[in-house]
XYZ file of C-alpha atoms in Angstrom:
462
model
C 16.508 130.672 98.998
C 14.084 132.256 96.578
C 15.104 131.535 92.982
C 13.610 133.567 90.113
C 13.973 132.972 86.389
C 15.591 136.001 84.767
C 14.540 136.815 81.198
C 17.922 138.529 80.856
C 20.154 135.610 81.863
C 17.648 132.929 80.782
C 18.185 130.989 83.987
C 17.027 130.873 87.594
C 19.017 133.094 89.915
C 19.004 133.610 93.693
C 16.992 136.712 94.494
C 19.064 139.429 96.166
C 17.213 142.712 96.716
C 19.075 145.986 96.272
C 18.040 147.063 99.781
C 17.865 144.311 102.387
C 14.312 143.394 103.320
C 12.762 145.625 100.649
C 11.549 144.920 97.104
C 10.662 147.414 94.404
C 8.667 145.896 91.558
C 7.246 147.612 88.491
C 4.758 145.926 86.159
C 3.483 147.306 82.876
C -0.243 147.797 83.266
C -3.193 148.359 80.986
C -3.674 150.703 78.076
C -7.205 151.720 78.956
C -9.219 151.876 75.750
C -11.309 148.710 76.216
C -12.307 146.091 78.777
C -9.524 143.850 80.078
C -9.437 140.383 78.551
C -8.403 137.101 80.127
C -4.847 137.433 78.799
C -4.520 140.632 80.834
C -5.944 138.758 83.814
C -3.150 136.201 83.610
C -0.501 138.895 83.954
C -2.469 140.638 86.725
C -2.892 137.417 88.717
C 0.725 136.348 88.137
C 2.152 139.485 89.698
C -0.521 139.544 92.389
C 0.649 136.073 93.502
C 4.316 137.099 93.288
C 3.657 140.197 95.384
C 1.627 138.247 97.959
C 4.384 135.659 98.316
C 7.171 138.225 98.640
C 5.239 139.760 101.527
C 4.763 136.345 103.141
C 8.553 135.922 102.885
C 8.852 139.067 104.991
C 9.775 141.637 102.350
C 8.443 145.179 102.456
C 7.153 145.362 98.882
C 6.555 148.538 96.904
C 4.449 147.267 94.004
C 3.958 149.748 91.169
C 1.788 149.096 88.118
C 1.184 151.909 85.672
C -1.867 152.958 83.704
C -1.315 154.108 80.107
C -4.017 156.731 79.594
C -2.678 158.401 76.456
C -1.891 156.352 73.358
C -2.801 156.023 69.684
C -5.343 153.294 70.461
C -7.025 155.460 73.078
C -7.193 158.440 70.715
C -8.584 156.313 67.886
C -11.195 154.620 70.087
C -12.382 157.930 71.512
C -12.688 159.293 67.964
C -14.639 156.219 66.849
C -16.999 156.574 69.818
C -17.332 160.340 69.553
C -16.257 160.328 73.203
C -14.023 162.606 75.236
C -10.651 160.913 75.813
C -10.689 161.479 79.574
C -14.227 160.124 79.826
C -13.177 157.028 77.863
C -10.095 156.307 79.974
C -11.882 156.918 83.276
C -14.652 154.542 82.237
C -12.250 151.722 81.445
C -10.072 152.381 84.489
C -13.119 151.900 86.702
C -14.017 148.740 84.768
C -10.459 147.443 85.299
C -10.741 148.056 89.054
C -14.026 146.121 89.101
C -12.523 143.190 87.208
C -9.510 143.086 89.526
C -11.658 143.107 92.631
C -13.799 140.287 91.242
C -10.677 138.140 90.764
C -9.349 138.914 94.285
C -6.426 140.884 92.840
C -4.976 143.270 95.407
C -4.445 146.832 94.264
C -0.818 147.879 93.665
C 0.790 150.261 96.138
C 1.093 152.889 93.405
C -0.723 153.234 90.081
C 0.878 156.154 88.232
C -0.821 157.445 85.101
C 1.113 158.630 82.074
C -0.745 161.934 81.859
C 0.205 162.757 85.472
C 3.902 162.292 84.688
C 4.420 164.540 81.645
C 6.981 166.845 83.372
C 9.123 163.838 84.370
C 8.845 162.373 80.878
C 9.994 165.665 79.315
C 12.883 165.893 81.795
C 14.006 162.359 80.905
C 13.893 163.141 77.182
C 15.917 166.289 77.804
C 18.552 164.152 79.547
C 18.708 161.803 76.552
C 19.004 164.749 74.185
C 21.826 166.245 76.274
C 23.667 162.918 76.145
C 23.304 162.855 72.345
C 21.392 159.562 72.255
C 18.162 161.212 71.084
C 17.445 163.648 68.255
C 14.783 165.992 66.931
C 13.608 164.860 63.506
C 12.394 167.048 60.634
C 8.765 166.371 61.538
C 9.386 167.611 65.120
C 9.155 164.115 66.617
C 11.941 163.201 69.035
C 13.563 159.774 68.575
C 15.912 157.592 70.582
C 18.939 156.631 68.484
C 19.400 152.905 69.047
C 22.821 152.793 67.373
C 24.197 154.949 70.211
C 23.459 152.206 72.787
C 25.985 149.393 72.359
C 24.061 146.880 74.471
C 20.783 147.144 72.565
C 19.249 143.658 72.396
C 20.836 142.317 75.573
C 17.466 141.714 77.256
C 15.643 140.025 74.378
C 18.852 138.411 73.030
C 18.394 139.896 69.569
C 21.070 141.569 67.508
C 20.139 144.682 65.544
C 19.854 142.821 62.235
C 17.449 140.311 63.766
C 15.453 143.092 65.403
C 15.073 144.879 62.068
C 13.871 141.669 60.448
C 11.376 141.236 63.311
C 9.383 144.218 62.085
C 11.164 147.474 62.809
C 10.499 149.837 59.903
C 10.061 153.459 58.951
C 6.356 154.102 58.575
C 4.723 156.808 56.476
C 5.029 160.139 58.282
C 8.061 159.104 60.327
C 11.420 160.839 59.922
C 13.720 158.667 62.005
C 17.270 157.857 60.943
C 17.059 154.094 61.389
C 14.181 151.572 61.458
C 15.120 150.584 65.035
C 14.923 154.143 66.387
C 11.787 154.710 68.445
C 9.759 157.773 69.263
C 10.114 159.555 72.596
C 7.934 162.584 71.842
C 5.282 162.859 69.140
C 4.607 166.253 67.608
C 0.999 167.358 67.995
C -1.558 166.535 65.320
C -4.827 168.444 64.920
C -7.443 167.359 67.442
C -5.074 165.267 69.568
C -4.252 165.875 73.261
C -1.024 167.822 73.591
C 1.379 169.253 76.125
C 3.986 171.972 75.744
C 7.606 170.846 75.505
C 11.013 172.237 74.414
C 10.327 170.629 71.004
C 6.864 172.094 70.582
C 3.425 170.810 71.567
C 2.956 167.045 71.512
C 2.632 163.921 73.629
C 4.953 161.172 74.885
C 5.741 157.886 73.188
C 4.788 154.663 74.936
C 8.227 153.402 75.960
C 9.422 156.595 77.637
C 6.307 156.714 79.818
C 7.245 153.521 81.654
C 10.863 154.558 82.200
C 9.783 157.847 83.732
C 7.039 156.365 85.900
C 9.096 153.422 87.175
C 12.092 155.579 88.103
C 9.827 158.200 89.688
C 8.325 155.568 91.988
C 11.255 153.206 92.572
C 14.474 155.046 91.742
C 16.952 154.769 88.895
C 17.678 151.092 89.697
C 15.166 148.676 91.193
C 14.644 144.976 91.850
C 12.022 143.589 89.484
C 10.271 144.588 86.283
C 7.458 142.471 84.916
C 4.823 142.134 82.254
C 3.532 139.791 79.613
C 6.007 137.972 77.375
C 4.817 140.045 74.407
C 6.365 143.137 76.055
C 9.897 141.709 76.127
C 10.602 143.171 72.677
C 10.461 145.963 71.786
C 8.856 147.601 74.819
C 11.092 146.358 77.615
C 14.187 146.348 75.417
C 13.542 150.013 74.631
C 12.830 150.850 78.257
C 16.145 149.339 79.290
C 18.093 151.120 76.555
C 16.742 154.604 77.223
C 16.876 154.249 81.024
C 20.463 153.022 81.207
C 21.568 155.582 78.627
C 20.019 158.325 80.760
C 21.367 157.247 84.166
C 24.507 155.240 83.373
C 23.276 152.675 85.929
C 21.735 149.192 85.699
C 17.997 149.691 85.275
C 16.495 146.460 86.631
C 17.991 143.464 88.460
C 15.377 140.849 87.525
C 13.073 140.858 84.492
C 10.017 138.608 84.833
C 7.669 137.755 81.958
C 4.382 135.868 82.077
C 3.565 133.442 79.278
C 0.726 133.855 76.820
C -2.840 132.811 77.407
C -3.865 130.943 74.263
C -6.980 129.844 72.459
C -6.394 126.862 70.192
C -2.640 127.372 70.739
C -2.787 130.958 69.446
C -2.066 133.979 71.653
C -5.206 135.647 73.013
C -5.146 139.296 71.960
C -7.407 142.114 70.877
C -5.507 142.529 67.622
C -6.298 138.931 66.660
C -9.908 139.246 67.787
C -9.795 135.934 69.669
C -10.243 137.219 73.187
C -12.787 136.945 75.996
C -13.163 139.870 78.371
C -12.817 139.137 82.061
C -16.369 140.235 82.720
C -17.777 137.986 80.006
C -15.972 134.944 81.428
C -17.183 135.827 84.936
C -20.757 135.610 83.706
C -20.181 131.888 83.179
C -17.676 130.971 85.893
C -17.126 131.790 89.541
C -14.216 134.237 89.996
C -12.254 131.721 92.074
C -12.606 129.148 89.286
C -11.110 131.643 86.833
C -8.319 132.578 89.230
C -7.509 128.910 89.939
C -7.348 128.242 86.199
C -4.890 131.121 85.755
C -2.505 129.814 88.450
C -2.846 126.132 87.529
C 0.041 126.426 85.072
C 3.489 127.876 85.782
C 3.440 131.589 85.025
C 6.105 131.291 82.307
C 4.299 128.489 80.460
C 1.652 129.022 77.781
C -1.830 128.405 79.161
C -4.605 127.206 76.863
C -8.142 128.451 77.523
C -10.837 125.787 77.303
C -14.079 124.831 78.994
C -12.392 121.570 80.034
C -9.636 123.448 81.882
C -12.146 125.636 83.675
C -14.148 122.522 84.571
C -11.033 120.987 86.133
C -10.485 124.202 88.091
C -14.054 124.114 89.368
C -13.692 120.489 90.475
C -10.423 121.237 92.298
C -11.947 124.093 94.266
C -14.920 121.943 95.199
C -12.553 119.344 96.674
C -10.907 122.002 98.821
C -14.178 123.497 100.007
C -15.786 120.119 100.725
C -12.769 119.249 102.907
C -13.180 122.544 104.787
C -16.931 122.188 105.275
C -18.049 121.781 108.900
C -14.541 122.040 110.351
C -14.476 124.049 113.601
C -12.293 127.133 113.908
C -8.697 126.388 114.872
C -5.195 127.815 114.942
C -2.671 126.888 112.239
C -0.116 124.266 113.268
C 3.496 125.395 113.050
C 6.463 123.946 111.187
C 4.548 121.299 109.272
C 5.989 119.396 106.346
C 3.096 120.699 104.234
C 4.021 124.339 104.780
C 7.722 123.617 104.165
C 6.900 121.944 100.852
C 4.614 124.835 99.927
C 7.374 127.386 100.513
C 9.902 125.205 98.698
C 7.553 125.183 95.691
C 7.026 128.931 95.702
C 10.733 129.565 96.265
C 11.323 127.693 93.013
C 10.388 130.573 90.697
C 6.862 130.889 92.131
C 5.871 127.378 91.037
C 2.120 127.523 91.646
C 1.334 124.059 90.156
C 3.646 122.442 92.730
C 2.173 124.633 95.464
C -1.339 123.512 94.484
C -0.183 119.882 94.638
C 0.744 120.484 98.285
C -2.770 121.820 98.917
C -4.227 118.635 97.432
C -2.032 116.458 99.660
C -3.151 118.439 102.690
C -6.785 118.104 101.593
C -6.420 114.312 101.400
C -4.945 114.295 104.906
C -7.846 116.364 106.254
C -10.342 113.932 104.766
C -8.409 110.942 106.117
C -8.277 112.087 109.743
C -11.412 114.170 110.171
C -13.514 111.350 111.675
C -10.977 110.344 114.338
C -8.870 113.504 114.785
C -11.251 116.397 114.247
C -9.115 118.908 116.164
C -6.030 118.179 114.035
C -8.176 118.192 110.890
C -9.435 121.646 111.873
C -5.861 122.875 112.355
C -4.949 121.523 108.942
C -8.021 123.258 107.553
C -6.708 126.559 108.901
C -3.345 125.797 107.307
C -5.040 124.996 103.998
C -6.736 128.386 104.033
C -3.504 130.146 105.004
C -1.489 128.673 102.150
C -4.355 129.063 99.664
C -4.570 132.716 100.663
C -1.056 133.249 99.307
C -2.449 132.127 95.938
C -5.591 134.227 96.356
C -8.077 131.335 96.561
C -10.407 129.841 99.199
C -11.692 133.273 100.144
C -15.254 132.206 100.989
C -17.134 130.155 103.543
C -17.464 126.588 102.207
C -21.252 126.575 102.056
C -21.327 129.967 100.360
C -19.003 128.740 97.619
C -20.511 125.271 97.206
C -24.041 126.588 97.017
C -23.264 129.669 94.986
C -20.791 128.557 92.356
C -23.373 129.010 89.625
C -22.502 132.734 89.850
C -25.928 134.009 88.914
C -28.015 132.601 91.745
C -31.190 134.423 92.600
C -32.919 134.328 95.962
C -35.858 132.626 94.252
C -33.644 129.850 92.882
C -32.037 129.166 96.259
C -35.459 129.162 97.887
C -36.651 126.609 95.306
C -33.648 124.359 95.998
C -34.246 124.481 99.729
C -37.939 123.811 99.205
C -37.244 120.716 97.092
C -34.785 119.409 99.690
C -37.304 119.971 102.470
C -40.010 118.181 100.430
C -37.644 115.270 99.738
C -36.744 114.950 103.415
C -40.442 114.921 104.314
C -41.114 112.266 101.667
C -38.326 110.121 103.139
C -39.797 110.622 106.583
C -43.192 109.537 105.236
C -41.471 106.531 103.579
C -42.673 107.752 100.171
C -39.395 106.768 98.543
C -40.655 107.064 94.977
C -41.471 110.723 95.586
C -38.139 111.245 97.388
C -36.267 109.762 94.417
C -38.247 111.922 91.991
C -37.349 115.060 93.959
C -33.677 114.044 94.035
C -33.801 113.583 90.256
C -35.281 117.042 89.870
C -32.466 118.519 91.937
C -29.891 116.566 89.930
C -31.353 117.937 86.693
C -30.916 121.420 88.157
C -27.218 120.687 88.696
C -27.584 120.237 92.471
C -25.822 117.472 94.385
C -27.141 116.584 97.849
C -25.483 114.670 100.647
C -27.315 113.185 103.628
C -25.452 113.100 106.925
C -25.987 112.919 110.669
C -26.478 116.703 110.772
C -29.012 116.749 107.956
C -28.856 117.287 104.205
C -26.331 119.618 102.606
C -26.268 120.658 98.977
C -23.846 122.043 96.448
C -23.738 122.722 92.761
C -22.364 119.758 90.845
């Protein structure tokens, strides 16, 4: 049975969907004021793998990930750039789609935008006001009154005193009753985007957007809610409080949080200025190398970014692709021990490191039997691709990956490599071994490894 670690209970629990055979999952997406960084990519890839595996397990998955396209950071960035807010958000939404596609991340089933859900957000705030758990402040902002929700803190396991000490405060310009109260509707300021509401023109707060969008797409109660660990408090705690206060029903069955991506054991974030954008990293590394790196650690564990880790990821993928090279097409074998172990690993809270270990064992078996049992090796090769596909890797033909993992190959460079190999083979044929060795050295200095076999010489990037 599939077991998932619940951030709420702090333990693994058997997964039981609300509706048999169906899964509704909501993940907090990007606030689109800049390019996505590699920390965002970890969350994206984590929930991409989870969604892929749920579908393999036979569930009909409705995967929703929102886009926050109105926010203080967006307004400030547009002002700094002298750019229209819609133009800014559209530009970075398109960039996000490009980054996702490069990393083989499948698009969610629904991608609601905050600005398309203003009527639902207003309706939800009206419900909270009618239930006397929200109030209109003197400055015409609307706040959620945390003290009216007895279970506040049950998700993040904080009491209200601890939460206040963690940074809740009343900032200049705010008129809330208590430091823990959070804004649902912000009164309009000059030059800011605004929408009409019963409390005057303004725009929604961040937390209420996700409650409205998730319930619009999945209903008042749904199976899974995910995001990065940094969203556990206050964002997800506030979502839970306002949603359950509004509906009187449990909001989410299973809360899932991905661990931080770190640099030098410090969280990667834009606020700290220690981040690499996805597109910058992809200039140096093949997308599959980056994706492998992101799944090489369990999704709940911190993952440290380093050139060494990416080098290990590159070497692992090369081992897989070398094993697959020159195998004929074949059907997957059924009911193998390898596939059972793979599913057992993924059923254990989506344990991708254990799942990858199964792929390595299968790779060793392919290499062991390929000379004497080519047909079985080919079947195992098909199985390797099938299981790797659940993790979103091994998407290419072996030669394409092995010869193109430099990521910035030009036709001229490939032509030069092939020309040097042809010249070396001719030198060997002419028994000019000194020249052949010199040409091999030149290829080695270019980062090209060559292998001579019965079918000729093949090459890959080393």
